[in-house]
């Protein structure tokens, strides 16, 4: 391994960690401002009605979801819609980490199902647009990835 490879891989890991933290900060801030739409069907409905309000689409899976053909078809359709409407897309692994960040229960004592965290949209309210360093950081990462012909960048969210 050359010095360039060692330094390059270390800076890439730091960049991924920085973007992961920015994504978590963005999701928490958006949730506090009621700017999150959670769930595959809820997200599809919102994008059909008001795609201009969406600034980021997060598609989350874990290893056990990789064989879910229906979910993969939904993801393909959502990704195509996002590309057509210039919406940043980010694929992440770590649904449990997302649940922790968003303080979601994995199930409650009343037997209610947990929310579907496989698709999360961050929307930009028209009156008070989201202006955060976290949003800028995630958007820059998505743009840099597209410049490298990686149209759907991938992040691995680690449990902490």
Coordinates of N, CA and C in Angstrom, one line a residue:
X1 N 0.8 -1.2 0.0 CA 0.0 0.0 0.0 C 0.9 1.2 0.0
X2 N 0.6 2.2 -0.9 CA 1.4 3.4 -1.0 C 0.9 4.4 0.0
X3 N 1.8 5.4 0.3 CA 1.4 6.5 1.2 C 0.1 7.2 0.7
X4 N 0.0 7.4 -0.6 CA -1.2 8.1 -1.1 C -2.4 7.3 -0.8
X5 N -2.3 6.0 -0.9 CA -3.5 5.1 -0.6 C -3.9 5.2 0.9
X6 N -2.9 5.2 1.7 CA -3.1 5.2 3.2 C -3.7 6.6 3.6
X7 N -3.1 7.7 3.1 CA -3.6 9.0 3.4 C -5.0 9.2 2.8
X8 N -5.2 8.8 1.5 CA -6.5 8.9 0.8 C -7.6 8.1 1.5
X9 N -7.3 6.9 2.0 CA -8.4 6.1 2.6 C -8.7 6.7 4.0
X10 N -7.7 7.2 4.7 CA -7.9 7.8 6.0 C -8.8 9.1 5.8
X11 N -8.5 9.9 4.8 CA -9.3 11.1 4.6 C -10.7 10.8 4.2
X12 N -10.9 9.7 3.4 CA -12.2 9.3 3.0 C -13.0 8.8 4.2
X13 N -12.4 8.0 5.1 CA -13.1 7.6 6.3 C -13.5 8.8 7.1
X14 N -12.7 9.8 7.3 CA -13.0 11.0 8.0 C -14.2 11.7 7.4
X15 N -14.1 11.8 6.1 CA -15.2 12.5 5.3 C -16.5 11.8 5.5
X16 N -16.5 10.5 5.4 CA -17.7 9.7 5.6 C -18.3 9.9 7.1
X17 N -17.4 9.9 8.0 CA -17.8 10.1 9.4 C -18.4 11.5 9.6
X18 N -17.8 12.5 9.0 CA -18.3 13.9 9.1 C -19.6 14.0 8.4
X19 N -19.8 13.3 7.3 CA -21.1 13.4 6.6 C -22.2 12.6 7.4
X20 N -21.8 11.5 8.0 CA -22.7 10.7 8.8 C -23.2 11.6 10.0
X21 N -22.3 12.3 10.6 CA -22.7 13.1 11.8 C -23.6 14.3 11.3
X22 N -23.2 14.8 10.1 CA -24.0 15.9 9.6 C -25.5 15.4 9.2
X23 N -25.6 14.2 8.7 CA -26.9 13.7 8.4 C -27.7 13.5 9.6
X24 N -27.1 13.0 10.7 CA -27.8 12.8 11.9 C -28.3 14.1 12.5
X25 N -27.4 15.1 12.5 CA -27.8 16.5 12.9 C -28.9 17.0 12.1
X26 N -28.8 16.9 10.8 CA -29.9 17.4 9.9 C -31.2 16.7 10.2
X27 N -31.2 15.4 10.4 CA -32.5 14.7 10.6 C -33.1 15.1 12.0
X28 N -32.3 15.3 13.0 CA -32.8 15.8 14.3 C -33.4 17.2 14.1
X29 N -32.6 18.1 13.5 CA -33.1 19.5 13.3 C -34.4 19.5 12.5
X30 N -34.4 18.7 11.4 CA -35.6 18.7 10.5 C -36.8 18.1 11.3
X31 N -36.6 17.1 12.2 CA -37.7 16.5 12.9 C -38.2 17.6 13.9
X32 N -37.3 18.4 14.5 CA -37.8 19.4 15.5 C -38.6 20.5 14.8
X33 N -38.3 20.7 13.5 CA -39.1 21.7 12.7 C -40.2 21.1 11.9
X34 N -40.5 19.8 12.2 CA -41.6 19.1 11.5 C -41.4 19.1 10.0
X35 N -40.1 18.9 9.6 CA -39.8 18.8 8.2 C -39.3 17.5 7.7
X36 N -39.8 16.4 8.4 CA -39.5 15.1 8.0 C -40.7 14.3 7.6
X37 N -40.6 13.6 6.5 CA -41.7 12.6 6.1 C -41.0 11.3 6.2
X38 N -41.7 10.4 7.0 CA -41.1 9.1 7.2 C -42.0 8.0 6.6
X39 N -41.4 7.1 5.9 CA -42.1 6.0 5.3 C -42.1 6.0 3.8
X40 N -42.1 4.8 3.2 CA -42.0 4.7 1.7 C -43.3 5.3 1.1
X41 N -44.4 4.9 1.6 CA -45.7 5.3 0.9 C -45.9 6.8 1.2
X42 N -45.7 7.3 2.5 CA -45.9 8.7 2.8 C -44.9 9.5 2.0
X43 N -43.7 9.1 1.7 CA -42.8 9.8 1.0 C -43.2 9.9 -0.5
X44 N -43.7 8.8 -1.1 CA -44.1 8.8 -2.4 C -45.3 9.8 -2.6
X45 N -46.2 9.8 -1.6 CA -47.4 10.7 -1.7 C -46.9 12.1 -1.7
X46 N -46.0 12.5 -0.8 CA -45.5 13.9 -0.7 C -44.8 14.3 -2.0
X47 N -43.9 13.4 -2.5 CA -43.2 13.8 -3.7 C -44.1 13.9 -4.9
X48 N -45.2 13.2 -4.9 CA -46.2 13.4 -6.0 C -46.9 14.7 -5.9
X49 N -47.2 15.2 -4.7 CA -47.9 16.4 -4.5 C -47.0 17.7 -4.5
X50 N -45.9 17.6 -3.8 CA -45.0 18.8 -3.7 C -43.5 18.4 -3.8
X51 N -43.0 18.0 -4.9 CA -41.6 17.6 -5.0 C -40.6 18.7 -4.8
X52 N -41.0 19.9 -5.1 CA -40.1 21.1 -4.9 C -39.8 21.4 -3.5
X53 N -40.5 20.9 -2.5 CA -40.2 21.1 -1.1 C -39.2 20.1 -0.6
X54 N -38.9 19.1 -1.3 CA -38.0 18.0 -0.8 C -36.6 18.4 -1.2
X55 N -35.7 18.4 -0.1 CA -34.3 18.7 -0.3 C -33.4 17.5 -0.2
X56 N -33.9 16.4 0.4 CA -33.1 15.2 0.6 C -34.0 14.0 0.8
X57 N -33.6 12.9 0.1 CA -34.3 11.6 0.2 C -33.3 10.6 0.8
X58 N -33.5 10.1 2.0 CA -32.7 9.1 2.6 C -33.3 7.7 2.5
X59 N -32.6 6.8 1.8 CA -33.1 5.4 1.7 C -32.3 4.5 2.5
X60 N -32.9 3.9 3.5 CA -32.2 3.1 4.5 C -32.5 1.6 4.4
X61 N -31.5 0.8 4.5 CA -31.6 -0.6 4.5 C -30.6 -1.2 5.5
X62 N -30.9 -2.4 5.8 CA -29.9 -3.3 6.6 C -29.8 -4.6 5.7
X63 N -28.9 -5.4 6.2 CA -28.6 -6.6 5.4 C -29.9 -7.5 5.2
X64 N -30.8 -7.5 6.2 CA -32.0 -8.4 6.0 C -33.0 -7.8 5.0
X65 N -32.8 -6.5 4.7 CA -33.7 -5.9 3.7 C -33.2 -6.1 2.2
X66 N -32.0 -6.5 2.0 CA -31.5 -6.6 0.7 C -32.3 -7.6 -0.2
X67 N -32.9 -8.6 0.4 CA -33.7 -9.6 -0.3 C -35.2 -9.2 -0.5
X68 N -35.6 -8.0 0.1 CA -36.9 -7.6 0.0 C -37.1 -6.9 -1.4
X69 N -37.7 -7.7 -2.4 CA -37.8 -7.3 -3.7 C -38.7 -6.1 -3.8
X70 N -39.8 -6.1 -3.1 CA -40.8 -5.0 -3.1 C -40.1 -3.7 -2.7
X71 N -39.4 -3.8 -1.6 CA -38.7 -2.6 -1.1 C -37.6 -2.1 -2.2
X72 N -36.9 -3.0 -2.8 CA -35.9 -2.6 -3.8 C -36.6 -1.9 -5.0
X73 N -37.8 -2.4 -5.4 CA -38.6 -1.8 -6.5 C -39.0 -0.4 -6.1
X74 N -39.5 -0.2 -4.9 CA -39.9 1.1 -4.4 C -38.7 2.0 -4.4
X75 N -37.5 1.6 -4.0 CA -36.3 2.4 -4.0 C -35.9 2.8 -5.4
X76 N -36.0 1.9 -6.3 CA -35.7 2.2 -7.7 C -36.6 3.3 -8.2
X77 N -37.9 3.2 -7.9 CA -38.9 4.2 -8.4 C -38.6 5.6 -7.7
X78 N -38.3 5.5 -6.4 CA -38.1 6.8 -5.7 C -36.8 7.4 -6.2
X79 N -35.7 6.6 -6.4 CA -34.5 7.2 -7.0 C -34.7 7.8 -8.3
X80 N -35.5 7.2 -9.2 CA -35.7 7.7 -10.5 C -36.5 9.1 -10.4
X81 N -37.5 9.1 -9.5 CA -38.2 10.3 -9.3 C -37.3 11.4 -8.8
X82 N -36.5 11.1 -7.8 CA -35.5 12.1 -7.2 C -34.6 12.6 -8.3
X83 N -34.0 11.7 -9.1 CA -33.1 12.2 -10.2 C -33.9 13.1 -11.2
X84 N -35.1 12.8 -11.5 CA -35.9 13.6 -12.5 C -36.2 15.0 -11.9
X85 N -36.2 15.1 -10.5 CA -36.6 16.3 -9.9 C -35.5 17.0 -9.1
X86 N -34.2 16.6 -9.4 CA -33.0 17.2 -8.8 C -33.1 17.2 -7.3
X87 N -33.5 16.1 -6.7 CA -33.5 15.9 -5.3 C -32.3 15.0 -4.9
X88 N -31.6 15.5 -3.9 CA -30.4 14.7 -3.4 C -30.9 13.4 -2.8
X89 N -30.2 12.3 -3.1 CA -30.5 11.0 -2.6 C -29.3 10.5 -1.9
X90 N -29.6 9.8 -0.8 CA -28.5 9.2 0.0 C -29.0 7.8 0.5
X91 N -28.2 6.8 0.1 CA -28.5 5.4 0.6 C -27.7 5.2 1.9
X92 N -28.3 4.7 2.9 CA -27.6 4.5 4.2 C -27.9 3.1 4.7
X93 N -27.0 2.5 5.4 CA -27.3 1.3 6.2 C -27.3 1.7 7.6
X94 N -28.1 1.0 8.4 CA -28.2 1.3 9.8 C -29.5 1.8 10.2
X95 N -30.6 1.1 9.9 CA -31.9 1.5 10.3 C -32.0 1.6 11.8
X96 N -31.4 0.7 12.6 CA -31.4 0.9 14.0 C -30.8 2.2 14.5
X97 N -29.7 2.6 13.8 CA -29.1 3.9 14.2 C -30.0 5.0 13.9
X98 N -30.7 5.0 12.8 CA -31.7 6.0 12.4 C -32.8 6.0 13.5
X99 N -33.3 4.9 13.9 CA -34.3 4.8 14.9 C -33.8 5.5 16.2
X100 N -32.6 5.2 16.6 CA -32.0 5.8 17.8 C -31.9 7.3 17.6
X101 N -31.4 7.8 16.5 CA -31.2 9.2 16.3 C -32.6 9.9 16.3
X102 N -33.6 9.3 15.7 CA -34.9 9.9 15.7 C -35.8 9.6 16.9
X103 N -35.1 8.9 17.8 CA -35.8 8.5 19.1 C -37.1 7.7 18.8
X104 N -37.0 6.8 17.9 CA -38.1 5.9 17.5 C -38.1 4.7 18.4
X105 N -39.2 4.2 18.8 CA -39.3 2.9 19.4 C -39.4 1.8 18.4
X106 N -38.7 0.7 18.7 CA -38.8 -0.4 17.8 C -40.1 -1.2 17.9
X107 N -40.9 -0.8 18.8 CA -42.2 -1.3 19.0 C -42.7 -0.8 20.3
X108 N -44.0 -0.6 20.5 CA -44.4 -0.1 21.8 C -45.3 -1.1 22.6
X109 N -45.6 -0.8 23.8 CA -46.3 -1.7 24.7 C -47.8 -1.9 24.2
X110 N -48.3 -1.0 23.4 CA -49.6 -1.1 22.9 C -49.7 -2.0 21.6
X111 N -48.6 -2.5 21.2 CA -48.6 -3.4 20.0 C -48.6 -2.6 18.7
X112 N -48.4 -1.3 18.7 CA -48.3 -0.5 17.5 C -47.0 -0.8 16.8
X113 N -47.1 -0.8 15.4 CA -46.0 -1.1 14.6 C -45.1 0.2 14.6
X114 N -43.8 0.0 14.6 CA -42.9 1.2 14.5 C -43.0 1.8 13.1
X115 N -42.6 3.1 13.0 CA -42.7 3.8 11.7 C -41.7 3.1 10.8
X116 N -42.0 3.2 9.5 CA -41.2 2.6 8.4 C -40.0 3.6 8.1
X117 N -38.8 3.3 8.6 CA -37.7 4.2 8.4 C -36.9 3.9 7.2
X118 N -37.4 3.2 6.3 CA -36.7 2.8 5.0 C -36.6 4.0 4.1
X119 N -37.5 5.0 4.2 CA -37.4 6.2 3.4 C -37.8 7.4 4.2
X120 N -36.9 8.3 4.2 CA -37.1 9.6 5.0 C -36.8 10.7 4.1
X121 N -37.8 11.6 4.0 CA -37.6 12.9 3.2 C -37.4 14.0 4.2
X122 N -36.5 14.9 3.8 CA -36.3 16.2 4.5 C -36.9 17.2 3.6
X123 N -37.8 18.0 4.1 CA -38.4 19.0 3.3 C -38.0 20.4 3.8
X124 N -38.1 21.3 2.9 CA -37.7 22.7 3.1 C -39.0 23.5 3.2
X125 N -39.3 24.0 4.4 CA -40.6 24.8 4.5 C -40.4 26.1 3.7
X126 N -41.4 26.6 3.0 CA -41.3 27.8 2.2 C -41.1 29.1 3.0
X127 N -41.6 29.2 4.2 CA -41.5 30.4 5.0 C -40.2 30.5 5.7
X128 N -39.7 29.4 6.3 CA -38.4 29.4 7.0 C -37.5 28.3 6.4
X129 N -36.8 28.5 5.3 CA -36.0 27.4 4.8 C -35.0 26.9 5.7
X130 N -34.7 25.6 5.7 CA -33.6 25.1 6.5 C -32.3 25.6 6.0
X131 N -31.6 26.3 6.9 CA -30.3 26.9 6.6 C -29.4 26.3 7.7
X132 N -28.7 25.2 7.4 CA -27.8 24.6 8.4 C -26.6 24.1 7.7
X133 N -25.5 24.1 8.5 CA -24.2 23.6 8.0 C -24.4 22.1 7.7
X134 N -25.2 21.4 8.4 CA -25.4 20.0 8.2 C -26.0 19.7 6.8
X135 N -27.0 20.5 6.5 CA -27.7 20.4 5.2 C -26.7 20.7 4.1
X136 N -25.9 21.7 4.3 CA -24.8 22.1 3.3 C -23.8 20.9 3.1
X137 N -23.4 20.4 4.2 CA -22.4 19.3 4.2 C -23.0 18.1 3.5
X138 N -24.2 17.7 3.8 CA -24.8 16.5 3.1 C -25.0 16.8 1.6
X139 N -25.5 18.0 1.3 CA -25.7 18.3 -0.1 C -24.4 18.4 -0.9
X140 N -23.4 18.9 -0.3 CA -22.1 18.9 -0.9 C -21.6 17.5 -1.2
X141 N -21.7 16.6 -0.2 CA -21.3 15.2 -0.4 C -22.1 14.6 -1.5
X142 N -23.4 14.8 -1.6 CA -24.2 14.3 -2.7 C -23.7 14.8 -4.1
X143 N -23.4 16.1 -4.1 CA -23.0 16.7 -5.4 C -21.6 16.2 -5.8
X144 N -20.7 16.1 -4.8 CA -19.4 15.5 -5.1 C -19.5 14.1 -5.6
X145 N -20.4 13.3 -5.1 CA -20.6 12.0 -5.5 C -21.1 11.9 -6.9
X146 N -22.0 12.8 -7.3 CA -22.6 12.8 -8.6 C -21.5 13.2 -9.6
X147 N -20.5 14.1 -9.2 CA -19.4 14.5 -10.1 C -18.5 13.3 -10.4
X148 N -18.5 12.3 -9.5 CA -17.7 11.1 -9.6 C -18.6 10.0 -10.2
X149 N -19.7 10.3 -10.8 CA -20.7 9.4 -11.4 C -21.2 8.4 -10.4
X150 N -21.3 8.7 -9.2 CA -21.9 7.9 -8.2 C -23.2 8.6 -7.8
X151 N -24.3 8.2 -8.6 CA -25.6 9.0 -8.5 C -26.3 8.8 -7.2
X152 N -26.1 7.7 -6.5 CA -26.7 7.5 -5.2 C -25.6 7.1 -4.2
X153 N -25.1 8.1 -3.6 CA -24.0 7.9 -2.6 C -24.5 7.0 -1.4
X154 N -23.6 6.4 -0.8 CA -23.9 5.4 0.2 C -23.1 5.8 1.5
X155 N -23.8 5.7 2.6 CA -23.2 5.9 4.0 C -23.5 4.7 4.9
X156 N -22.6 4.4 5.7 CA -22.8 3.3 6.7 C -22.9 4.0 8.0
X157 N -24.1 4.1 8.6 CA -24.3 4.7 9.9 C -23.9 3.7 11.0
X158 N -23.0 4.0 11.8 CA -22.5 3.1 12.8 C -23.2 3.4 14.1
X159 N -23.6 2.3 14.8 CA -24.1 2.4 16.2 C -23.0 3.0 17.1
X160 N -23.5 3.9 18.0 CA -22.5 4.5 18.9 C -22.8 4.1 20.3

